[in-house]
CSV table of C-alpha atoms in Angstrom, one decimal:
chain,number,residue,atom,x,y,z
A,580,MET,CA,-22.5,-7.4,-7.7
A,581,LEU,CA,-21.6,-4.0,-6.4
A,582,ASP,CA,-24.2,-1.9,-8.3
A,583,ALA,CA,-25.8,-0.9,-5.1
A,584,THR,CA,-22.7,0.8,-3.7
A,585,PRO,CA,-24.0,4.3,-2.6
A,586,LYS,CA,-22.6,7.5,-3.9
A,587,GLU,CA,-22.9,9.3,-0.5
A,588,ILE,CA,-19.6,8.9,1.4
A,589,PHE,CA,-19.6,8.6,5.2
A,590,GLU,CA,-16.6,8.6,7.4
A,591,ARG,CA,-16.0,5.1,8.7
A,592,GLU,CA,-13.7,4.5,11.7
A,593,ALA,CA,-14.1,0.7,12.4
A,594,LEU,CA,-15.5,-1.0,9.3
A,595,ARG,CA,-13.4,-2.0,6.3
A,596,ILE,CA,-15.1,-3.3,3.1
A,597,ASN,CA,-12.9,-5.1,0.6
A,598,PRO,CA,-9.6,-3.8,2.0
A,599,ALA,CA,-6.7,-3.3,-0.4
A,600,LYS,CA,-4.4,-5.4,1.8
A,601,THR,CA,-4.1,-8.8,3.6
A,602,CYS,CA,-2.5,-9.8,6.9
A,603,GLN,CA,1.0,-9.6,8.2
A,604,PRO,CA,1.9,-13.4,8.3
A,605,ILE,CA,1.4,-13.7,4.6
A,606,GLY,CA,4.1,-11.1,4.0
A,607,ALA,CA,6.4,-12.7,6.5
A,608,MET,CA,5.9,-16.2,5.0
A,609,TYR,CA,6.7,-14.8,1.5
A,610,ALA,CA,9.9,-13.1,2.8
A,611,ALA,CA,11.0,-16.3,4.6
A,612,LEU,CA,10.7,-18.2,1.3
A,613,GLY,CA,13.4,-15.8,0.0
A,614,ILE,CA,16.0,-17.6,2.2
A,615,HIS,CA,17.7,-20.6,0.6
A,616,ASN,CA,16.7,-23.9,2.2
A,617,CYS,CA,14.3,-22.2,4.6
A,618,LEU,CA,11.1,-23.6,6.0
A,619,PRO,CA,8.6,-20.8,7.1
A,620,HIS,CA,6.8,-21.7,10.3
A,621,SER,CA,3.5,-20.2,11.4
A,622,HIS,CA,3.1,-20.1,15.2
A,623,GLY,CA,-0.6,-20.4,15.5
A,624,SER,CA,-3.5,-22.6,14.4
A,625,GLN,CA,-3.6,-24.8,11.3
A,626,GLY,CA,-6.3,-22.6,9.8
A,627,CYS,CA,-4.1,-19.5,9.8
A,628,CYS,CA,-1.2,-21.4,8.1
A,629,SER,CA,-3.5,-23.0,5.5
A,630,PHE,CA,-4.9,-19.6,4.6
A,631,HIS,CA,-1.5,-18.0,4.2
A,632,ARG,CA,-0.2,-20.9,2.1
A,633,SER,CA,-3.3,-21.1,-0.1
A,634,HIS,CA,-3.2,-17.3,-0.8
A,635,LEU,CA,0.4,-17.4,-1.9
A,636,THR,CA,-0.1,-20.7,-3.8
A,637,ARG,CA,-3.0,-19.2,-5.8
A,638,HIS,CA,-1.1,-16.0,-6.6
A,639,TYR,CA,2.2,-17.7,-7.7
A,640,ARG,CA,0.6,-21.1,-8.8
A,641,GLU,CA,3.4,-22.9,-6.9
A,642,PRO,CA,3.2,-25.2,-4.0
A,643,ILE,CA,4.1,-23.0,-1.0
A,644,ILE,CA,5.7,-24.9,1.8
A,645,ALA,CA,5.2,-23.9,5.5
A,646,SER,CA,4.8,-25.6,8.9
A,647,THR,CA,2.6,-24.8,11.8
A,648,SER,CA,2.5,-25.1,15.6
A,649,SER,CA,-1.1,-26.4,15.3
A,650,PHE,CA,-2.6,-24.7,18.2
A,651,THR,CA,-5.5,-26.4,20.0
A,652,GLU,CA,-7.6,-25.1,22.9
A,653,GLY,CA,-4.9,-26.1,25.4
A,654,ALA,CA,-2.2,-24.1,23.6
A,655,ALA,CA,-4.6,-21.1,23.3
A,656,VAL,CA,-5.0,-21.1,27.1
A,657,PHE,CA,-1.6,-22.3,28.4
A,658,GLY,CA,0.7,-21.0,25.7
A,659,GLY,CA,2.3,-22.6,22.7
A,660,GLY,CA,5.8,-23.3,24.0
A,661,THR,CA,5.4,-27.0,24.0
A,662,ASN,CA,3.9,-26.9,20.5
A,663,ILE,CA,6.8,-24.9,19.0
A,664,VAL,CA,9.5,-27.1,20.5
A,665,GLN,CA,7.7,-30.2,19.3
A,666,SER,CA,7.2,-28.6,15.9
A,667,LEU,CA,10.9,-27.8,15.6
A,668,GLN,CA,11.9,-31.4,16.5
A,669,THR,CA,9.5,-32.7,13.8
A,670,ILE,CA,10.7,-30.2,11.2
A,671,PHE,CA,14.4,-30.9,11.5
A,672,THR,CA,13.9,-34.7,11.8
A,673,THR,CA,11.5,-34.9,8.8
A,674,TYR,CA,12.1,-32.0,6.5
A,675,ASP,CA,15.7,-31.1,7.3
A,676,PRO,CA,15.8,-27.3,6.4
A,677,ASP,CA,18.9,-25.3,7.0
A,678,ILE,CA,16.9,-22.6,8.8
A,679,VAL,CA,13.4,-22.2,10.1
A,680,ALA,CA,11.8,-18.7,10.1
A,681,ILE,CA,9.0,-18.3,12.6
A,682,SER,CA,6.2,-15.8,12.3
A,683,THR,CA,3.4,-15.3,14.8
A,684,THR,CA,-0.4,-15.0,14.3
A,685,CYS,CA,-3.2,-13.2,16.1
A,686,LEU,CA,-3.7,-16.0,18.6
A,687,SER,CA,-0.1,-16.4,19.7
A,688,GLU,CA,0.3,-12.6,19.9
A,689,THR,CA,-2.9,-12.2,21.9
A,690,ILE,CA,-1.8,-14.7,24.5
A,691,GLY,CA,1.7,-13.2,24.6
A,692,ASP,CA,3.9,-16.1,23.6
A,693,ASP,CA,7.6,-15.4,24.2
A,694,ILE,CA,9.1,-16.7,21.0
A,695,PRO,CA,12.8,-15.9,21.8
A,696,THR,CA,12.5,-17.9,25.0
A,697,TYR,CA,11.0,-20.9,23.2
A,698,ILE,CA,13.8,-20.8,20.6
A,699,SER,CA,16.4,-20.7,23.3
A,700,GLN,CA,14.7,-23.7,25.0
A,701,ALA,CA,14.8,-25.6,21.7
A,702,TYR,CA,18.5,-24.9,21.4
A,703,GLU,CA,19.2,-25.9,25.0
A,704,GLU,CA,17.3,-29.2,24.6
A,705,GLY,CA,19.2,-30.1,21.5
A,706,VAL,CA,16.1,-29.9,19.3
A,707,VAL,CA,17.9,-27.7,16.8
A,708,PRO,CA,20.7,-29.8,15.3
A,709,GLU,CA,24.2,-28.3,15.2
A,710,GLY,CA,24.6,-26.0,12.2
A,711,LYS,CA,20.9,-25.4,11.9
A,712,LEU,CA,19.2,-22.1,12.6
A,713,VAL,CA,15.9,-20.6,13.9
A,714,ILE,CA,14.9,-17.0,13.5
A,715,HIS,CA,11.6,-15.2,14.2
A,716,CYS,CA,9.6,-12.0,13.9
A,717,ASN,CA,6.4,-10.9,15.5
A,718,THR,CA,3.5,-10.5,13.0
A,719,PRO,CA,0.1,-9.8,14.7
A,720,SER,CA,-2.5,-9.9,12.0
A,721,TYR,CA,-4.7,-7.2,13.7
A,722,VAL,CA,-2.2,-4.4,12.9
A,723,GLY,CA,-0.4,-3.5,9.8
A,724,SER,CA,-0.6,-5.5,6.6
A,725,HIS,CA,1.3,-8.1,4.5
A,726,ILE,CA,3.8,-5.3,3.8
A,727,THR,CA,4.4,-4.9,7.6
A,728,GLY,CA,4.9,-8.6,7.9
A,729,TRP,CA,7.4,-8.7,5.0
A,730,SER,CA,9.3,-5.8,6.6
A,731,ASN,CA,9.3,-7.4,10.0
A,732,MET,CA,10.7,-10.8,8.7
A,733,THR,CA,13.3,-9.0,6.6
A,734,ALA,CA,14.4,-7.1,9.6
A,735,GLY,CA,14.5,-10.3,11.6
A,736,MET,CA,17.0,-11.8,9.0
A,737,VAL,CA,19.3,-8.9,9.8
A,738,LYS,CA,18.9,-9.1,13.6
A,739,TYR,CA,19.6,-12.8,13.7
A,740,LEU,CA,22.0,-13.3,10.8
A,741,SER,CA,23.9,-10.2,9.7
A,742,THR,CA,27.4,-10.2,11.1
A,743,LYS,CA,30.2,-7.5,11.2
A,744,THR,CA,33.7,-8.8,10.9
A,745,GLU,CA,37.1,-7.2,10.2
A,746,ASN,CA,36.8,-8.1,6.5
A,747,SER,CA,35.1,-5.3,4.6
A,748,LEU,CA,33.6,-6.5,1.3
A,749,GLN,CA,33.3,-4.6,-1.9
A,750,GLN,CA,29.6,-5.4,-2.3
A,751,ILE,CA,26.3,-3.6,-1.9
A,752,ASN,CA,23.1,-5.0,-0.3
A,753,VAL,CA,19.8,-4.5,-2.1
A,754,ILE,CA,16.5,-5.0,-0.2
A,755,PRO,CA,14.1,-5.3,-3.1
A,756,GLY,CA,10.8,-4.7,-1.4
A,757,TYR,CA,7.6,-6.7,-1.6
A,758,VAL,CA,7.7,-7.5,-5.3
A,759,GLU,CA,7.3,-10.4,-7.7
A,760,PRO,CA,10.2,-13.0,-8.2
A,761,SER,CA,10.5,-11.7,-11.7
A,762,ASP,CA,11.1,-8.2,-10.3
A,763,THR,CA,13.9,-9.5,-8.0
A,764,ARG,CA,15.4,-11.3,-10.9
A,765,GLN,CA,15.3,-8.1,-13.0
A,766,VAL,CA,17.1,-6.2,-10.1
A,767,LYS,CA,19.8,-8.8,-10.1
A,768,GLN,CA,20.1,-8.7,-13.8
A,769,LEU,CA,20.6,-4.9,-13.8
A,770,LEU,CA,23.3,-5.2,-11.1
A,771,LYS,CA,25.0,-7.9,-13.1
A,772,GLN,CA,24.9,-5.7,-16.2
A,773,MET,CA,26.7,-3.0,-14.3
A,774,GLY,CA,29.4,-5.5,-13.0
A,775,VAL,CA,28.5,-4.9,-9.3
A,776,ASN,CA,29.1,-7.4,-6.5
A,777,PHE,CA,25.8,-7.6,-4.5
A,778,VAL,CA,23.6,-9.4,-2.1
A,779,VAL,CA,19.9,-9.2,-2.7
A,780,PHE,CA,17.7,-10.3,0.2
A,781,PRO,CA,15.3,-11.8,0.5
A,782,ASP,CA,15.3,-13.3,-3.0
A,783,THR,CA,12.2,-15.2,-4.0
A,784,SER,CA,13.3,-15.8,-7.6
A,785,ASP,CA,13.8,-19.4,-8.5
A,786,VAL,CA,11.7,-20.2,-5.4
A,787,VAL,CA,8.1,-19.4,-6.2
A,788,ASP,CA,8.6,-19.4,-10.0
A,789,THR,CA,10.5,-22.7,-10.5
A,790,PRO,CA,10.5,-24.6,-13.8
A,791,GLN,CA,8.6,-27.8,-14.2
A,792,THR,CA,11.1,-30.7,-14.2
A,793,GLY,CA,8.9,-33.6,-13.3
A,794,ARG,CA,10.5,-33.9,-9.9
A,795,TYR,CA,9.3,-32.2,-6.7
A,796,GLN,CA,12.0,-30.2,-4.9
A,797,MET,CA,10.9,-28.9,-1.4
A,798,TYR,CA,13.8,-26.4,-1.3
A,799,PRO,CA,14.4,-25.0,-4.8
A,800,LYS,CA,17.8,-23.6,-5.9
A,801,GLY,CA,16.8,-20.0,-5.3
A,802,GLY,CA,16.9,-17.8,-2.2
A,803,THR,CA,19.6,-15.8,-0.5
A,804,THR,CA,22.0,-18.2,1.3
A,805,ILE,CA,22.7,-18.0,5.0
A,806,GLU,CA,26.4,-17.1,4.2
A,807,GLN,CA,25.2,-14.2,2.0
A,808,LEU,CA,22.9,-12.9,4.7
A,809,ARG,CA,25.8,-13.0,7.2
A,810,SER,CA,28.0,-11.1,4.8
A,811,THR,CA,25.6,-8.2,4.6
A,812,GLY,CA,27.2,-6.8,7.7
A,813,ASP,CA,30.5,-6.3,5.9
A,814,SER,CA,29.0,-4.7,2.8
A,815,GLN,CA,29.9,-1.1,1.9
A,816,ALA,CA,26.3,0.1,1.7
A,817,THR,CA,22.6,-0.9,1.4
A,818,ILE,CA,20.0,0.2,-1.1
A,819,ALA,CA,16.5,-0.2,0.4
A,820,LEU,CA,13.8,-0.2,-2.3
A,821,GLY,CA,10.6,1.0,-0.8
A,822,THR,CA,10.0,3.1,2.3
A,823,PHE,CA,7.3,0.8,3.8
A,824,ALA,CA,8.7,-2.6,3.0
A,825,SER,CA,12.5,-2.2,3.1
A,826,GLU,CA,13.6,0.7,5.3
A,827,GLN,CA,13.2,-1.2,8.7
A,828,ALA,CA,15.7,-3.8,7.7
A,829,ALA,CA,18.1,-1.2,6.3
A,830,ILE,CA,17.9,0.7,9.6
A,831,ALA,CA,18.5,-2.5,11.6
A,832,LEU,CA,21.5,-3.3,9.5
A,833,GLN,CA,23.0,0.2,10.0
A,834,GLU,CA,22.4,0.1,13.8
A,835,LYS,CA,23.8,-3.5,14.2
A,836,CYS,CA,26.7,-3.4,11.7
A,837,GLY,CA,27.3,0.2,10.8
A,838,VAL,CA,26.3,-0.3,7.1
A,839,PRO,CA,25.0,3.0,5.7
A,840,TYR,CA,21.9,2.8,3.6
A,841,ARG,CA,20.1,4.8,0.9
A,842,LEU,CA,16.3,4.7,0.7
A,843,LEU,CA,14.9,4.8,-2.8
A,844,GLU,CA,11.5,4.2,-4.2
A,845,LEU,CA,10.8,1.0,-6.1
A,846,PRO,CA,12.4,1.4,-9.6
A,847,ILE,CA,9.1,1.3,-11.5
A,848,GLY,CA,9.2,3.5,-14.6
A,849,LEU,CA,11.8,5.8,-16.1
A,850,ALA,CA,12.6,8.3,-13.3
A,851,ALA,CA,12.7,5.8,-10.5
A,852,SER,CA,14.9,3.4,-12.5
A,853,ASP,CA,17.2,6.2,-13.3
A,854,ARG,CA,17.6,7.0,-9.6
A,855,PHE,CA,18.3,3.4,-8.8
A,856,VAL,CA,21.0,3.2,-11.5
A,857,GLN,CA,22.5,6.6,-10.5
A,858,ASN,CA,22.8,5.5,-6.9
A,859,ILE,CA,24.6,2.3,-8.0
A,860,ILE,CA,27.0,4.4,-10.0
A,861,GLU,CA,27.7,6.7,-7.0
A,862,LEU,CA,28.2,3.8,-4.6
A,863,THR,CA,30.4,1.6,-6.8
A,864,GLY,CA,31.8,3.7,-9.6
A,865,ALA,CA,30.3,1.3,-12.1
A,866,THR,CA,29.5,2.4,-15.7
A,867,PRO,CA,26.2,1.5,-17.3
A,868,PRO,CA,26.8,-0.7,-20.3
A,869,GLU,CA,25.4,0.1,-23.7
A,870,GLU,CA,22.9,-2.7,-23.3
A,871,LEU,CA,21.3,-1.0,-20.3
A,872,GLU,CA,21.2,2.4,-22.1
A,873,ASP,CA,19.4,0.6,-25.0
A,874,GLU,CA,16.8,-0.8,-22.6
A,875,ARG,CA,16.2,2.7,-21.3
A,876,GLY,CA,15.9,4.1,-24.8
A,877,ARG,CA,13.3,1.5,-25.7
A,878,LEU,CA,11.2,2.5,-22.7
A,879,VAL,CA,11.5,6.2,-23.7
A,880,ASP,CA,10.5,5.3,-27.2
A,881,ILE,CA,7.3,3.6,-26.3
A,882,MET,CA,6.4,6.3,-23.8
A,883,THR,CA,6.7,9.0,-26.6
A,884,ASP,CA,5.2,6.9,-29.4
A,885,MET,CA,2.0,6.1,-27.6
A,886,LEU,CA,1.5,9.3,-25.7
A,887,GLN,CA,-1.7,10.0,-27.7
A,888,TYR,CA,-3.4,7.1,-26.0
A,889,THR,CA,-2.3,7.8,-22.4
A,890,TYR,CA,-2.5,11.6,-22.4
A,891,ARG,CA,-4.8,12.9,-19.7
A,892,LYS,CA,-6.5,9.6,-19.0
A,893,ARG,CA,-8.1,9.6,-15.6
A,894,VAL,CA,-6.8,6.6,-13.6
A,895,ALA,CA,-7.6,5.1,-10.2
A,896,VAL,CA,-4.7,3.1,-8.6
A,897,TYR,CA,-4.8,1.0,-5.5
A,898,GLY,CA,-2.6,-1.5,-3.7
A,899,ASP,CA,0.7,-1.6,-1.7
A,900,PRO,CA,2.1,1.8,-0.7
A,901,ASP,CA,5.6,1.4,-2.2
A,902,GLN,CA,4.1,0.3,-5.5
A,903,MET,CA,1.5,3.0,-5.5
A,904,VAL,CA,4.1,5.8,-5.0
A,905,ALA,CA,6.3,4.5,-7.9
A,906,LEU,CA,3.4,3.7,-10.2
A,907,THR,CA,1.9,7.2,-9.7
A,908,GLU,CA,5.1,8.8,-10.8
A,909,PHE,CA,5.4,6.6,-13.8
A,910,LEU,CA,1.8,7.3,-14.9
A,911,VAL,CA,2.4,11.0,-14.6
A,912,SER,CA,5.5,10.8,-16.8
A,913,CYS,CA,3.3,9.0,-19.4
A,914,GLY,CA,0.8,11.9,-19.4
A,915,MET,CA,-1.8,10.2,-17.3
A,916,HIS,CA,-3.8,11.7,-14.4
A,917,PRO,CA,-4.0,9.5,-11.3
A,918,VAL,CA,-7.0,11.1,-9.7
A,919,TYR,CA,-7.5,8.5,-6.9
A,920,VAL,CA,-4.5,6.8,-5.2
A,921,ILE,CA,-5.3,4.6,-2.2
A,922,THR,CA,-3.7,1.9,-0.1
A,923,GLY,CA,-5.2,-0.4,2.5
A,924,SER,CA,-1.9,-0.5,4.4
A,925,PRO,CA,-1.6,2.0,7.4
A,926,ALA,CA,1.1,4.0,5.5
A,927,GLY,CA,0.1,7.3,7.1
A,928,LYS,CA,1.3,10.8,6.2
A,929,ARG,CA,4.5,9.7,4.5
A,930,PHE,CA,2.5,7.9,1.8
A,931,GLU,CA,0.0,10.7,1.3
A,932,GLU,CA,2.5,13.5,1.3
A,933,ARG,CA,4.8,11.8,-1.2
A,934,VAL,CA,2.0,11.0,-3.6
A,935,LYS,CA,0.6,14.5,-3.4
A,936,GLU,CA,4.1,15.9,-4.0
A,937,ILE,CA,4.2,13.9,-7.3
A,938,LEU,CA,0.8,15.0,-8.3
A,939,LYS,CA,0.9,18.7,-7.3
A,940,ASP,CA,1.5,20.1,-10.8
A,941,THR,CA,-0.7,17.7,-12.7
A,942,VAL,CA,-3.6,16.6,-10.5
A,943,PRO,CA,-3.5,18.9,-7.4
A,944,ASN,CA,-7.0,17.9,-6.4
A,945,ALA,CA,-6.3,14.1,-6.4
A,946,VAL,CA,-7.7,12.0,-3.6
A,947,VAL,CA,-4.8,10.3,-1.9
A,948,LYS,CA,-5.6,8.1,1.2
A,949,ALA,CA,-3.9,5.4,3.2
A,950,ASP,CA,-5.6,2.8,5.5
A,951,THR,CA,-8.8,2.7,3.5
A,952,ASP,CA,-10.7,0.2,1.3
A,953,LEU,CA,-12.0,-0.4,-2.2
A,954,PHE,CA,-15.6,0.4,-1.1
A,955,TYR,CA,-14.4,3.9,-0.6
A,956,LEU,CA,-12.7,3.9,-4.0
A,957,HIS,CA,-15.9,2.7,-5.6
A,958,GLN,CA,-17.8,5.5,-4.0
A,959,LEU,CA,-15.3,8.0,-5.4
A,960,ILE,CA,-15.6,6.5,-8.9
A,961,LYS,CA,-19.4,6.6,-8.7
A,962,ASN,CA,-19.2,10.3,-8.1
A,963,GLU,CA,-16.5,11.1,-10.7
A,964,PRO,CA,-15.7,8.2,-13.0
A,965,VAL,CA,-12.3,7.2,-14.3
A,966,ASP,CA,-11.0,5.8,-17.6
A,967,LEU,CA,-8.9,3.1,-16.1
A,968,LEU,CA,-8.3,1.0,-13.0
A,969,ILE,CA,-4.9,-0.3,-12.0
A,970,GLY,CA,-4.5,-2.6,-9.0
A,971,ASN,CA,-4.9,-6.1,-7.7
A,972,GLU,CA,-7.6,-8.6,-8.5
A,973,TYR,CA,-10.1,-7.3,-6.0
A,974,GLY,CA,-10.8,-4.2,-8.1
A,975,LYS,CA,-12.4,-6.4,-10.8
A,976,TYR,CA,-15.8,-6.0,-9.0
A,977,ILE,CA,-15.6,-2.3,-9.4
A,978,ALA,CA,-14.5,-2.6,-13.0
A,979,ARG,CA,-17.5,-4.8,-13.8
A,980,ALA,CA,-20.0,-2.7,-11.9
A,981,GLU,CA,-18.9,0.5,-13.5
A,982,ASP,CA,-17.7,-0.9,-16.9
A,983,ILE,CA,-14.2,0.3,-16.5
A,984,PRO,CA,-11.1,-1.4,-18.0
A,985,ILE,CA,-8.7,-2.8,-15.4
A,986,VAL,CA,-5.0,-3.5,-15.5
A,987,ARG,CA,-4.0,-6.1,-12.9
A,988,PHE,CA,-1.0,-5.0,-10.9
A,989,GLY,CA,0.4,-5.9,-7.5
A,990,PHE,CA,-0.7,-8.5,-4.9
A,991,PRO,CA,-2.8,-10.6,-5.0
A,992,ILE,CA,-3.7,-11.7,-8.5
A,993,LEU,CA,-5.6,-15.0,-8.4
A,994,ASP,CA,-7.5,-15.0,-11.7
A,995,ARG,CA,-4.7,-14.3,-14.3
A,996,VAL,CA,-1.2,-15.6,-15.1
A,997,GLY,CA,2.1,-14.0,-16.0
A,998,HIS,CA,2.5,-11.6,-13.1
A,999,SER,CA,5.2,-13.8,-11.5
A,1000,TYR,CA,7.1,-14.2,-14.7
A,1001,PHE,CA,7.2,-10.7,-16.2
A,1002,PRO,CA,8.8,-7.8,-14.2
A,1003,THR,CA,7.5,-4.3,-13.7
A,1004,VAL,CA,10.7,-2.9,-12.2
A,1005,GLY,CA,13.6,-1.5,-14.2
A,1006,TYR,CA,13.5,-0.4,-17.8
A,1007,GLN,CA,12.4,-3.8,-19.1
A,1008,GLY,CA,9.7,-3.9,-16.4
A,1009,GLY,CA,8.5,-0.5,-17.4
A,1010,ILE,CA,8.2,-1.6,-21.0
A,1011,TYR,CA,6.1,-4.6,-20.0
A,1012,LEU,CA,3.9,-2.6,-17.6
A,1013,LEU,CA,3.3,0.2,-20.1
A,1014,CYS,CA,2.5,-2.2,-22.9
A,1015,ASN,CA,-0.1,-3.9,-20.6
A,1016,ILE,CA,-1.7,-0.5,-19.9
A,1017,LEU,CA,-1.7,0.5,-23.5
A,1018,ASN,CA,-3.1,-2.8,-24.8
A,1019,THR,CA,-5.9,-2.5,-22.2
A,1020,ILE,CA,-6.7,1.0,-23.4
A,1021,LEU,CA,-6.6,-0.1,-27.1
A,1022,GLU,CA,-8.8,-3.1,-26.4
A,1023,ARG,CA,-11.4,-0.9,-24.9
A,1024,LEU,CA,-11.2,1.5,-27.9
A,1025,ASP,CA,-11.8,-1.5,-30.3
A,1026,ARG,CA,-14.7,-2.7,-28.2
A,1027,ASP,CA,-16.4,0.6,-28.2
A,1028,ALA,CA,-15.6,1.7,-31.8
A,1029,ALA,CA,-18.3,2.3,-34.3
A,1030,ASP,CA,-18.2,0.3,-37.5
A,1031,GLU,CA,-16.7,3.3,-39.5
A,1032,THR,CA,-13.8,3.7,-37.0
A,1033,PHE,CA,-13.1,0.0,-36.3
A,1034,GLU,CA,-9.7,-0.1,-38.1
A,1035,LEU,CA,-6.8,-2.6,-38.4
A,1036,VAL,CA,-4.3,0.1,-37.5
A,1037,ARG,CA,-4.4,2.3,-34.5
């Protein structure tokens, strides 16, 4: 395994080993699935599309649909214009989506394919039937990460679909960030509890977590409808959850339609959820119902009841930048010490400065780094061990090599189940996440307990 990872740390400029990220088109494909009756389309080779589909399929354990331009050597040399027009003709004739969302790959970006021109050509030639739509975004895999791809596709929805009319609507837009379908469902549930009119986009709930009915449905009932996406231009405000995933679309909507936005962190944990609720109150005048206050109280209850198990635990967290920022704040509020906080995404100074601000009074010497990898994290842990790992599946190798308990959190998780069904955002999500952390700690206490301290009650 990774037992041979050296302690001595060298500065690496070009090499990444076990990066805590994946490529842009995966994020774009996931965002596109959040549009109702949408077929994501990968403009590149079959192999790229197969990888993106299989990665999402393994994480969500759902059959992920997508089409591809199927580049051959000829397309790689002369361009993929013919491929994409032919693909669109086949798509609308055979699969009949309401909308196709095109994302690019390394190959099509490297040769410089002009996607807007190809789309215009398809409309002019009557390949796109009347009433059907095609949108796109550029997602070169050699820059950014899956978060960048999700952000680009969400901004593409705004650029192509959001429309400003003379009819202002008493509704707010919420861009949920790169989260699980259960998280998006929890955000919608919270908005419904407060009696708010809203559009959440993109919305992957009831798309990649559908019930088993015995009948295959290519386009499930979930997803933000085209009509809803168009109406976002008439909303009174936008709440963008997550700097790195959601802000780009919020800016695009403000510039195109004049809809002001508020940028918040993902509502993971008590403080971030409070800020989300407070902003809804300020924008809409809604009053939180007793049910929501009870949910908050239950989260506070478990945080205080179990503080003796979380207090001063040294934790290493890794994953997507928006999730790492919110998770770090939540862990600190639970008395834990996140000593290593890393992301593979190129989140830059904004990420590092925000995390250090959260940790300045509790762990001022914490190592916080963007655009790095799990090999680096493993080296840090070899020099100064931690009590707990929190992050995606790829950290399991470090957990095994160093005998550290791990809580799976984020994307991807390919070897466990439940992450797409149980939220980690909002008060309810905070309860689930904290229980998962606590039970992992308690399991390790039982495993390591001597006979005289191996008790039924903790």
